Tab-separated table of C-alpha atoms and ligand atoms in Angstrom:
chain	number	residue	atom	x	y	z
A	1	MET	CA	119.344	-107.924	25.423
A	2	ALA	CA	116.245	-108.312	23.423
A	3	GLN	CA	113.603	-105.411	23.930
A	4	SER	CA	110.404	-106.386	25.152
A	5	LEU	CA	107.906	-107.050	22.353
A	6	ILE	CA	104.613	-104.999	21.931
A	7	GLN	CA	101.480	-107.236	22.778
A	8	MET	CA	98.452	-107.787	20.829
A	9	LYS	CA	94.916	-108.137	22.369
A	10	THR	CA	93.232	-109.789	19.308
A	11	PRO	CA	95.031	-111.590	16.330
A	12	LEU	CA	94.712	-110.291	12.656
A	13	VAL	CA	93.412	-112.373	10.036
A	14	GLU	CA	96.333	-113.082	7.817
A	15	MET	CA	95.821	-113.983	4.401
A	16	ASP	CA	99.011	-115.058	2.474
A	17	GLY	CA	99.025	-115.063	-1.361
A	18	ASP	CA	101.125	-115.785	-4.367
A	19	GLU	CA	104.539	-115.170	-6.285
A	20	MET	CA	106.652	-111.965	-5.594
A	21	THR	CA	104.394	-110.749	-2.889
A	22	ARG	CA	104.522	-114.140	-0.882
A	23	ILE	CA	108.092	-113.678	-0.615
A	24	ILE	CA	107.808	-110.169	0.489
A	25	TRP	CA	105.235	-111.076	3.012
A	26	GLN	CA	107.481	-113.230	4.610
A	27	MET	CA	110.333	-110.743	4.595
A	28	ILE	CA	107.920	-108.066	5.980
A	29	LYS	CA	107.057	-110.330	8.892
A	30	ASP	CA	110.597	-111.609	9.726
A	31	ASP	CA	112.482	-108.489	9.355
A	32	LEU	CA	109.951	-105.428	10.041
A	33	ILE	CA	107.440	-106.743	12.455
A	34	ARG	CA	108.353	-109.830	14.589
A	35	PRO	CA	111.631	-108.250	16.153
A	36	PHE	CA	108.988	-105.602	17.529
A	37	VAL	CA	105.654	-106.975	17.982
A	38	ASP	CA	104.627	-110.162	19.521
A	39	LEU	CA	102.636	-110.886	16.333
A	40	GLN	CA	99.226	-112.894	16.695
A	41	THR	CA	97.532	-113.837	13.553
A	42	GLU	CA	94.871	-116.290	12.481
A	43	TYR	CA	96.807	-117.558	9.231
A	44	TYR	CA	94.971	-118.536	6.006
A	45	ASP	CA	96.879	-119.646	3.098
A	46	LEU	CA	95.370	-118.207	0.106
A	47	GLY	CA	98.239	-119.189	-1.975
A	48	LEU	CA	96.695	-120.609	-5.410
A	49	ARG	CA	97.830	-124.224	-4.476
A	50	HIS	CA	96.197	-124.210	-1.225
A	51	ARG	CA	93.072	-122.664	-2.623
A	52	ASP	CA	93.058	-125.440	-5.056
A	53	ASP	CA	93.565	-128.227	-2.389
A	54	THR	CA	90.628	-126.652	-0.381
A	55	GLU	CA	88.441	-126.162	-3.284
A	56	ASP	CA	88.409	-122.467	-2.477
A	57	ARG	CA	87.060	-123.200	0.789
A	58	VAL	CA	90.185	-121.197	2.489
A	59	THR	CA	88.990	-117.971	1.086
A	60	VAL	CA	85.429	-118.447	2.220
A	61	ASP	CA	87.132	-119.201	5.924
A	62	ALA	CA	89.185	-116.223	5.737
A	63	ALA	CA	86.444	-113.724	4.803
A	64	GLU	CA	84.326	-115.472	7.830
A	65	ALA	CA	87.201	-115.035	10.133
A	66	THR	CA	87.204	-111.189	8.988
A	67	LYS	CA	83.644	-110.870	10.128
A	68	ARG	CA	84.411	-112.614	13.277
A	69	LEU	CA	87.903	-110.725	14.166
A	70	GLY	CA	87.293	-107.301	12.448
A	71	VAL	CA	90.623	-106.807	10.722
A	72	ALA	CA	92.478	-108.436	8.053
A	73	VAL	CA	95.687	-108.207	5.894
A	74	LYS	CA	95.941	-109.529	2.754
A	75	CYS	CA	98.718	-110.349	0.379
A	76	ALA	CA	98.260	-110.139	-3.408
A	77	THR	CA	96.720	-113.373	-4.972
A	78	ILE	CA	96.485	-114.622	-8.510
A	79	THR	CA	93.287	-114.681	-9.940
A	80	PRO	CA	93.251	-117.731	-12.286
A	81	ASN	CA	92.734	-117.492	-16.023
A	82	ALA	CA	93.306	-120.282	-18.708
A	83	ALA	CA	97.172	-119.895	-18.349
A	84	ARG	CA	97.180	-120.249	-14.587
A	85	VAL	CA	94.783	-123.348	-14.804
A	86	GLU	CA	97.473	-125.011	-16.826
A	87	GLU	CA	100.380	-123.866	-14.912
A	88	TYR	CA	99.265	-124.907	-11.536
A	89	GLY	CA	97.065	-127.802	-12.797
A	90	LEU	CA	93.977	-126.395	-11.151
A	91	LYS	CA	90.621	-128.368	-10.589
A	92	GLN	CA	88.860	-125.429	-11.513
A	93	MET	CA	89.200	-121.711	-12.823
A	94	TRP	CA	88.520	-120.578	-9.034
A	95	LYS	CA	87.150	-116.996	-8.973
A	96	SER	CA	89.040	-113.947	-7.770
A	97	PRO	CA	89.540	-114.123	-4.004
A	98	ASN	CA	89.265	-110.371	-3.814
A	99	GLY	CA	85.779	-110.757	-5.472
A	100	THR	CA	84.637	-113.505	-2.989
A	101	ILE	CA	85.790	-111.517	-0.081
A	102	ARG	CA	84.355	-108.425	-1.124
A	103	ALA	CA	80.850	-109.993	-2.035
A	104	MET	CA	80.940	-111.607	1.487
A	105	LEU	CA	81.976	-108.409	3.544
A	106	ASP	CA	79.957	-106.191	1.311
A	107	GLY	CA	82.341	-103.378	1.240
A	108	THR	CA	83.925	-100.378	-0.611
A	109	VAL	CA	87.489	-100.232	-1.609
A	110	PHE	CA	89.322	-97.121	-0.656
A	111	ARG	CA	92.726	-96.511	-2.376
A	112	THR	CA	95.199	-93.691	-1.351
A	113	PRO	CA	98.539	-92.755	-2.637
A	114	ILE	CA	101.494	-92.942	-0.457
A	115	ILE	CA	103.383	-89.755	-0.735
A	116	VAL	CA	107.185	-89.239	-0.548
A	117	LYS	CA	109.477	-86.369	-1.374
A	118	GLY	CA	111.320	-87.053	-4.627
A	119	ILE	CA	108.129	-88.783	-6.229
A	120	GLU	CA	106.271	-85.802	-7.240
A	121	PRO	CA	102.710	-86.039	-8.595
A	122	GLN	CA	102.421	-85.257	-12.309
A	123	VAL	CA	99.567	-82.497	-11.200
A	124	ARG	CA	101.701	-79.818	-9.680
A	125	CYS	CA	98.864	-78.378	-7.313
A	126	TRP	CA	98.359	-81.942	-5.654
A	127	LYS	CA	100.064	-81.566	-2.163
A	128	LYS	CA	97.996	-84.385	-0.119
A	129	PRO	CA	96.801	-87.702	-1.308
A	130	ILE	CA	93.317	-88.196	-2.927
A	131	THR	CA	91.622	-91.357	-2.017
A	132	ILE	CA	89.329	-92.814	-4.319
A	133	ALA	CA	86.271	-94.895	-3.130
A	134	ARG	CA	84.967	-97.232	-5.714
A	135	HIS	CA	81.644	-98.656	-5.623
A	136	ALA	CA	82.106	-102.330	-6.429
A	137	TYR	CA	78.740	-103.588	-7.450
A	138	GLY	CA	76.650	-103.567	-10.553
A	139	ASP	CA	76.332	-101.006	-13.428
A	140	VAL	CA	78.193	-101.893	-16.595
A	141	TYR	CA	79.954	-104.854	-14.823
A	142	LYS	CA	76.644	-106.711	-14.272
A	143	ASN	CA	74.880	-105.689	-17.527
A	144	SER	CA	73.157	-107.503	-20.312
A	145	GLU	CA	73.903	-106.570	-23.738
A	146	ILE	CA	72.078	-107.224	-27.231
A	147	ARG	CA	73.693	-106.626	-30.686
A	148	VAL	CA	70.610	-105.302	-32.521
A	149	PRO	CA	70.715	-106.760	-36.235
A	150	GLY	CA	68.231	-104.475	-37.694
A	151	ALA	CA	65.026	-102.504	-37.499
A	152	GLY	CA	62.903	-103.183	-34.578
A	153	LYS	CA	61.807	-101.777	-31.209
A	154	ALA	CA	63.795	-101.966	-27.885
A	155	GLU	CA	61.982	-101.878	-24.813
A	156	LEU	CA	62.786	-101.877	-21.075
A	157	VAL	CA	60.474	-104.347	-19.214
A	158	PHE	CA	60.215	-104.907	-15.472
A	159	THR	CA	57.750	-107.586	-14.200
A	160	GLY	CA	57.044	-107.555	-10.702
A	161	GLU	CA	56.329	-110.544	-8.479
A	162	ASP	CA	52.614	-109.484	-8.492
A	163	GLY	CA	52.888	-109.735	-12.220
A	164	LEU	CA	52.337	-106.044	-12.843
A	165	GLN	CA	54.557	-104.841	-15.788
A	166	ARG	CA	56.293	-101.461	-16.456
A	167	ARG	CA	57.627	-100.790	-20.002
A	168	LYS	CA	59.681	-98.096	-21.582
A	169	LEU	CA	60.645	-97.469	-24.903
A	170	ILE	CA	64.479	-97.595	-25.424
A	171	HIS	CA	64.636	-97.046	-28.997
A	172	GLN	CA	62.680	-97.519	-32.314
A	173	PHE	CA	65.416	-99.194	-34.340
A	174	SER	CA	65.627	-98.265	-38.274
A	175	GLY	CA	68.766	-100.071	-38.641
A	176	PRO	CA	71.394	-102.403	-36.646
A	177	GLY	CA	72.796	-101.018	-33.542
A	178	VAL	CA	73.336	-101.987	-29.891
A	179	ILE	CA	71.454	-101.868	-26.490
A	180	GLN	CA	72.592	-102.613	-23.070
A	181	GLY	CA	70.605	-102.974	-19.679
A	182	MET	CA	72.352	-102.734	-16.295
A	183	HIS	CA	71.158	-102.167	-12.733
A	184	ASN	CA	71.857	-101.448	-9.091
A	185	LEU	CA	70.542	-102.269	-5.735
A	186	ASP	CA	69.351	-99.749	-2.826
A	187	ASP	CA	70.910	-101.978	-0.391
A	188	SER	CA	74.275	-102.004	-2.268
A	189	ILE	CA	74.293	-98.008	-2.884
A	190	GLN	CA	73.240	-97.687	0.805
A	191	SER	CA	76.289	-99.784	1.855
A	192	PHE	CA	78.641	-97.922	-0.252
A	193	ALA	CA	77.199	-94.510	1.139
A	194	GLN	CA	77.532	-95.693	4.671
A	195	SER	CA	81.169	-96.896	4.146
A	196	CYS	CA	82.121	-93.747	2.484
A	197	PHE	CA	80.698	-91.470	5.402
A	198	GLU	CA	82.225	-93.669	8.187
A	199	TYR	CA	85.776	-93.647	6.213
A	200	ALA	CA	85.667	-89.924	6.005
A	201	LEU	CA	84.715	-89.656	9.795
A	202	ALA	CA	87.668	-92.276	10.510
A	203	THR	CA	90.196	-90.473	8.442
A	204	HIS	CA	88.782	-86.902	9.055
A	205	GLN	CA	88.737	-86.008	5.375
A	206	ASP	CA	85.856	-84.298	3.179
A	207	LEU	CA	83.907	-86.581	1.201
A	208	TRP	CA	83.096	-85.824	-2.628
A	209	PHE	CA	80.639	-87.672	-4.492
A	210	ALA	CA	79.544	-87.011	-8.122
A	211	THR	CA	77.322	-88.872	-10.748
A	212	LYS	CA	75.657	-87.531	-13.888
A	213	ASP	CA	72.090	-87.240	-12.409
A	214	THR	CA	71.103	-84.238	-14.826
A	215	ILE	CA	71.237	-86.890	-17.788
A	216	SER	CA	70.347	-90.168	-15.839
A	217	LYS	CA	67.346	-88.680	-13.936
A	218	THR	CA	66.315	-91.925	-12.401
A	219	TYR	CA	69.448	-94.148	-12.128
A	220	ASP	CA	71.951	-91.774	-11.257
A	221	HIS	CA	69.645	-89.760	-9.333
A	222	ARG	CA	68.829	-92.872	-6.944
A	223	PHE	CA	72.654	-92.779	-6.032
A	224	LYS	CA	72.477	-88.941	-5.404
A	225	ASP	CA	69.213	-89.251	-3.159
A	226	ILE	CA	70.620	-92.447	-1.166
A	227	PHE	CA	73.685	-90.435	-0.212
A	228	ALA	CA	71.583	-87.273	0.526
A	229	ASP	CA	69.253	-89.111	2.850
A	230	LEU	CA	71.560	-91.181	4.799
A	231	TYR	CA	73.776	-87.914	5.293
A	232	GLU	CA	70.894	-86.065	6.526
A	233	ALA	CA	69.665	-88.795	8.748
A	234	GLN	CA	72.688	-90.116	10.352
A	235	TYR	CA	75.953	-88.287	9.407
A	236	LYS	CA	75.101	-84.401	9.032
A	237	GLU	CA	75.680	-83.630	12.923
A	238	LYS	CA	78.769	-85.988	13.107
A	239	PHE	CA	80.388	-84.313	10.020
A	240	GLU	CA	79.738	-80.708	11.527
A	241	GLN	CA	81.148	-81.793	14.820
A	242	ALA	CA	84.364	-83.375	13.139
A	243	GLY	CA	84.669	-80.127	10.937
A	244	ILE	CA	84.504	-82.137	7.810
A	245	THR	CA	81.940	-81.618	4.804
A	246	TYR	CA	79.939	-83.712	2.146
A	247	PHE	CA	79.930	-82.276	-1.255
A	248	TYR	CA	77.773	-83.572	-4.250
A	249	THR	CA	78.263	-82.472	-7.701
A	250	LEU	CA	78.164	-83.790	-11.372
A	251	ILE	CA	80.965	-86.164	-12.550
A	252	ASP	CA	82.419	-83.562	-15.073
A	253	ASP	CA	82.743	-80.860	-12.666
A	254	VAL	CA	84.122	-83.023	-9.972
A	255	VAL	CA	86.965	-83.882	-12.497
A	256	ALA	CA	87.815	-80.461	-13.126
A	257	ARG	CA	87.926	-79.531	-9.243
A	258	VAL	CA	90.055	-82.579	-8.538
A	259	MET	CA	92.618	-81.430	-11.264
A	260	ARG	CA	92.570	-77.918	-9.418
A	261	SER	CA	92.619	-79.120	-5.932
A	262	GLU	CA	95.390	-79.561	-3.315
A	263	GLY	CA	94.114	-83.075	-2.584
A	264	GLY	CA	93.528	-84.316	1.027
A	265	PHE	CA	89.801	-85.695	0.451
A	266	ILE	CA	87.902	-88.740	-0.373
A	267	TRP	CA	86.408	-88.983	-3.924
A	268	ALA	CA	83.542	-91.347	-4.002
A	269	CYS	CA	82.866	-92.955	-7.392
A	270	LYS	CA	80.337	-95.260	-9.227
A	271	ASN	CA	81.824	-98.450	-10.184
A	272	TYR	CA	82.833	-97.434	-13.712
A	273	ASP	CA	84.071	-94.051	-12.668
A	274	GLY	CA	86.115	-95.598	-9.948
A	275	ASP	CA	87.622	-97.994	-12.142
A	276	VAL	CA	88.841	-95.339	-14.514
A	277	MET	CA	89.960	-92.681	-12.277
A	278	SER	CA	91.779	-94.845	-9.952
A	279	ASP	CA	94.188	-95.720	-12.444
A	280	MET	CA	94.506	-91.994	-13.594
A	281	LEU	CA	95.241	-91.090	-10.171
A	282	SER	CA	97.422	-93.970	-9.164
A	283	SER	CA	99.702	-93.020	-12.328
A	284	ALA	CA	99.536	-89.424	-11.951
A	285	PHE	CA	100.574	-89.821	-8.281
A	286	GLY	CA	103.699	-92.017	-9.103
A	287	SER	CA	103.309	-95.851	-9.028
A	288	LEU	CA	100.749	-98.645	-8.183
A	289	ALA	CA	103.431	-99.878	-5.809
A	290	MET	CA	102.849	-96.685	-3.733
A	291	MET	CA	99.132	-97.147	-3.394
A	292	THR	CA	97.310	-98.369	-0.189
A	293	SER	CA	93.993	-100.098	-0.470
A	294	VAL	CA	91.453	-101.045	2.131
A	295	LEU	CA	88.155	-102.615	1.726
A	296	VAL	CA	85.896	-101.038	4.487
A	297	SER	CA	82.516	-102.820	5.026
A	298	PRO	CA	79.439	-101.090	6.451
A	299	HIS	CA	79.456	-103.426	9.301
A	300	GLY	CA	82.950	-102.121	10.438
A	301	TYR	CA	85.084	-104.880	9.267
A	302	TYR	CA	88.579	-103.807	7.409
A	303	GLU	CA	90.707	-105.730	5.148
A	304	TYR	CA	93.942	-104.008	4.183
A	305	GLU	CA	96.026	-105.203	0.895
A	306	ALA	CA	98.322	-103.911	-1.768
A	307	ALA	CA	96.591	-102.119	-4.893
A	308	HIS	CA	98.912	-104.057	-7.148
A	309	GLY	CA	98.995	-107.794	-8.241
A	310	THR	CA	101.646	-110.723	-7.340
A	311	VAL	CA	104.470	-109.092	-9.639
A	312	GLN	CA	104.650	-112.274	-11.824
A	313	ARG	CA	107.577	-110.957	-14.022
A	314	HIS	CA	109.795	-110.352	-10.892
A	315	TYR	CA	108.819	-113.644	-9.423
A	316	TYR	CA	109.973	-115.643	-12.357
A	317	LYS	CA	113.269	-113.752	-12.413
A	318	HIS	CA	113.530	-114.508	-8.741
A	319	LEU	CA	112.951	-118.185	-9.471
A	320	LYS	CA	115.929	-118.222	-11.934
A	321	GLY	CA	118.175	-116.898	-9.066
A	322	GLU	CA	118.165	-113.100	-10.706
A	323	ARG	CA	118.197	-110.294	-8.404
A	324	THR	CA	114.865	-108.285	-8.171
A	325	SER	CA	114.054	-104.870	-7.012
A	326	THR	CA	110.409	-105.440	-6.195
A	327	ASN	CA	108.990	-102.384	-4.073
A	328	SER	CA	107.116	-103.519	-0.944
A	329	VAL	CA	105.746	-100.169	0.188
A	330	ALA	CA	102.179	-101.208	-0.508
A	331	THR	CA	102.435	-104.277	1.118
A	332	ILE	CA	104.052	-102.881	4.121
A	333	PHE	CA	101.433	-100.087	4.393
A	334	ALA	CA	98.680	-102.930	4.326
A	335	TRP	CA	100.301	-104.372	7.443
A	336	THR	CA	100.658	-101.091	9.412
A	337	GLY	CA	97.186	-100.199	8.348
A	338	ALA	CA	95.793	-103.473	9.825
A	339	LEU	CA	98.149	-103.268	12.919
A	340	ARG	CA	97.006	-99.708	13.413
A	341	LYS	CA	93.223	-100.489	13.040
A	342	ARG	CA	93.707	-103.317	15.335
A	343	GLY	CA	95.418	-101.011	18.057
A	344	GLU	CA	92.469	-98.616	17.798
A	345	LEU	CA	89.573	-101.184	18.206
A	346	ASP	CA	91.591	-102.864	20.985
A	347	GLY	CA	92.802	-99.763	22.784
A	348	THR	CA	96.540	-100.612	22.378
A	349	PRO	CA	98.123	-97.356	21.544
A	350	GLU	CA	101.491	-99.054	21.305
A	351	LEU	CA	100.504	-100.937	18.415
A	352	CYS	CA	99.107	-97.786	16.599
A	353	ASP	CA	102.682	-96.032	17.496
A	354	PHE	CA	104.694	-98.891	16.120
A	355	ALA	CA	102.524	-98.676	12.754
A	356	ASP	CA	103.278	-94.956	12.574
A	357	LYS	CA	106.923	-95.604	13.150
A	358	LEU	CA	107.209	-98.287	10.387
A	359	GLU	CA	105.430	-95.930	7.992
A	360	LYS	CA	107.830	-93.479	8.811
A	361	ALA	CA	111.054	-95.458	8.547
A	362	THR	CA	109.668	-96.449	5.230
A	363	ILE	CA	109.206	-93.060	3.920
A	364	ASP	CA	112.408	-91.758	5.385
A	365	THR	CA	114.471	-94.602	3.672
A	366	ILE	CA	113.052	-93.622	0.183
A	367	GLU	CA	113.432	-89.990	0.971
A	368	SER	CA	117.168	-90.473	1.913
A	369	GLY	CA	117.485	-91.783	-1.571
A	370	GLN	CA	117.531	-95.713	-1.014
A	371	MET	CA	114.624	-97.127	-3.095
A	372	THR	CA	113.763	-99.956	-5.383
A	373	GLY	CA	114.053	-99.703	-9.161
A	374	ASP	CA	110.520	-98.637	-10.122
A	375	LEU	CA	111.187	-95.465	-7.949
A	376	THR	CA	114.817	-94.794	-9.064
A	377	ARG	CA	113.370	-94.521	-12.796
A	378	ILE	CA	110.808	-91.908	-11.568
A	379	THR	CA	112.314	-89.886	-8.724
A	380	THR	CA	113.529	-86.326	-8.751
A	381	LEU	CA	116.025	-86.945	-5.972
A	382	PRO	CA	119.528	-86.123	-7.066
A	383	LYS	CA	121.435	-88.838	-5.317
A	384	VAL	CA	119.726	-92.283	-5.193
A	385	GLN	CA	120.753	-95.877	-4.677
A	386	LYS	CA	118.689	-98.752	-6.121
A	387	LEU	CA	118.346	-101.620	-3.886
A	388	ASP	CA	117.136	-105.009	-4.277
A	389	THR	CA	113.803	-106.424	-2.906
A	390	GLU	CA	115.496	-107.635	0.512
A	391	ASP	CA	117.989	-104.911	1.058
A	392	PHE	CA	115.385	-102.386	0.886
A	393	ILE	CA	113.349	-104.148	3.521
A	394	LEU	CA	116.630	-104.448	5.432
A	395	ALA	CA	117.331	-100.676	5.173
A	396	ILE	CA	114.006	-99.940	6.762
A	397	ALA	CA	114.567	-102.383	9.603
A	398	ASP	CA	118.075	-100.632	10.175
A	399	ARG	CA	116.009	-97.431	10.370
A	400	LEU	CA	113.303	-98.876	12.558
A	401	LYS	CA	115.865	-100.026	15.299
B	1	NAP	P1	101.340	-106.862	-11.059
B	1	NAP	O1	101.471	-107.731	-10.249
B	1	NAP	O2	100.654	-105.514	-10.546
B	1	NAP	O3	102.376	-106.104	-12.001
B	1	NAP	C1	102.433	-105.516	-13.280
B	1	NAP	C2	103.845	-104.779	-13.613
B	1	NAP	O4	103.754	-103.612	-12.678
B	1	NAP	C3	104.910	-105.423	-13.025
B	1	NAP	O5	105.451	-106.258	-13.856
B	1	NAP	C4	105.843	-104.251	-12.605
B	1	NAP	O6	106.341	-103.730	-13.635
B	1	NAP	C5	104.949	-103.322	-12.116
B	1	NAP	N1	104.795	-103.683	-10.542
B	1	NAP	C6	103.527	-103.973	-9.825
B	1	NAP	N2	103.946	-103.950	-8.546
B	1	NAP	C7	105.136	-103.835	-8.519
B	1	NAP	C8	106.033	-103.545	-7.235
B	1	NAP	N3	105.364	-103.909	-6.213
B	1	NAP	N4	107.200	-103.180	-7.448
B	1	NAP	C9	107.758	-102.804	-8.689
B	1	NAP	N5	107.054	-103.045	-9.981
B	1	NAP	C10	105.768	-103.264	-9.541
B	1	NAP	O7	100.130	-107.171	-12.298
B	1	NAP	P2	100.338	-108.468	-13.296
B	1	NAP	O8	101.615	-108.874	-13.444
B	1	NAP	O9	99.427	-108.125	-14.182
B	1	NAP	O10	99.555	-109.693	-12.571
B	1	NAP	C11	100.158	-110.594	-11.869
B	1	NAP	C12	99.178	-111.422	-10.957
B	1	NAP	O11	98.614	-110.528	-9.986
B	1	NAP	C13	97.842	-111.904	-11.947
B	1	NAP	O12	97.884	-113.293	-11.562
B	1	NAP	C14	96.906	-111.162	-11.195
B	1	NAP	O13	95.663	-112.104	-11.196
B	1	NAP	C15	97.005	-110.804	-10.050
B	1	NAP	N6	96.558	-109.637	-9.425
B	1	NAP	C16	96.297	-109.845	-8.011
B	1	NAP	C17	95.796	-108.473	-7.516
B	1	NAP	C18	95.325	-108.429	-5.778
B	1	NAP	O14	95.353	-109.689	-5.406
B	1	NAP	N7	94.913	-107.519	-5.258
B	1	NAP	C19	95.666	-107.269	-8.302
B	1	NAP	C20	95.936	-107.170	-9.604
B	1	NAP	C21	96.489	-108.525	-10.122
B	1	NAP	P3	107.869	-104.299	-14.480
B	1	NAP	O15	107.806	-105.508	-14.816
B	1	NAP	O16	108.062	-103.475	-15.555
B	1	NAP	O17	109.072	-104.085	-13.478
B	2	MG	MG1	90.759	-100.786	-13.999
């Protein structure tokens, strides 16, 4: 007899994607979710063909739906480049869906390694996950640069709408060199800070933030002040009640502390620091396929995804009929993250409980020695069995039943 399915009050925004992760997406729904949950979603096909058919309108619609419904789960998608324009015969080199969605939701991306026994961090003192929160606006990613050809004066000039100018000497060049101008916005830094404080409260973890304000006395100092002011005004009491702390230090000091830490905190990073440090962290913890990623907007919208791409190389093997062993853990955790958040917001604890069980079944499967090829290569477990893409998901389904 079929067991009764867990009911949902509000649908998730479901954003389907591309290549190998699109294959995995379907398997996860069919084998791991629908047998247990009466899954309700508003479906948006962000697969590249459909983005092209809709002139990328579908990406905007999906982001709008996330603002309306609050929680989304997203499959990895192709960000078109010249090769993809040719491969898919695209009308245009559409922008990165993640970029479009992030700009519309104004969020911060939090990435956390999924820890399992047998996949040991390279840093021996790390016992708990370290979550990176990366500011995703401005700085060197939206800069202007000039290659200075020879002797001359470089200045920083700001002209206000009232016509008033501010001017500062950058350098009096006596020979060739380079200059760079970058910016950030109080609003964007404020949203970043707010998302970090909210996420720390939601996950009951300390928040660390670092910049180089001793050297960058205006630019980085602005980040430090905005965080500090918001903390004092809105979060100090909440943090004290929750028994968590906000800690500010210098970026070089924080790196040293992270390497000596046990983990178990959120590390907020400026855009460039987050870019570099998240790659260090994910490889030191094991693998990109074992990282969760969630976009948290300051308005309380959540979008869950995997941190990796569409695993193109495996997809082409799959198309040739060859066996693949693609790790679905990060995509499974995108679904569990979204289902759990939906359950929290709707007051449906059965849904949260199901998310916990599915995560546990996934971790138990790996810890029992059944895993995909990317993990068999790095595991310290003595007896392991390499499973192909679908068999790994079916092994989790068996355990879940
Ligand atoms: P990728 O999909 O992350 O894969 C790079 C390599 O990492 C794979 O070839 C594979 O190594 C390994 N890998 C990644 N995820 C894995 C998994 N789940 N299981 C096993 N191995 C895994 O990056 P890519 O191939 O450079 O990019 C492919 C497409 O993804 C691009 O079109 C890019 O635009 C898109 N992308 C999307 C997102 C997103 O939507 N969030 C993020 C990044 C990239 P081996 O081949 O050695 O097995
Ligand atoms: Mg990077």
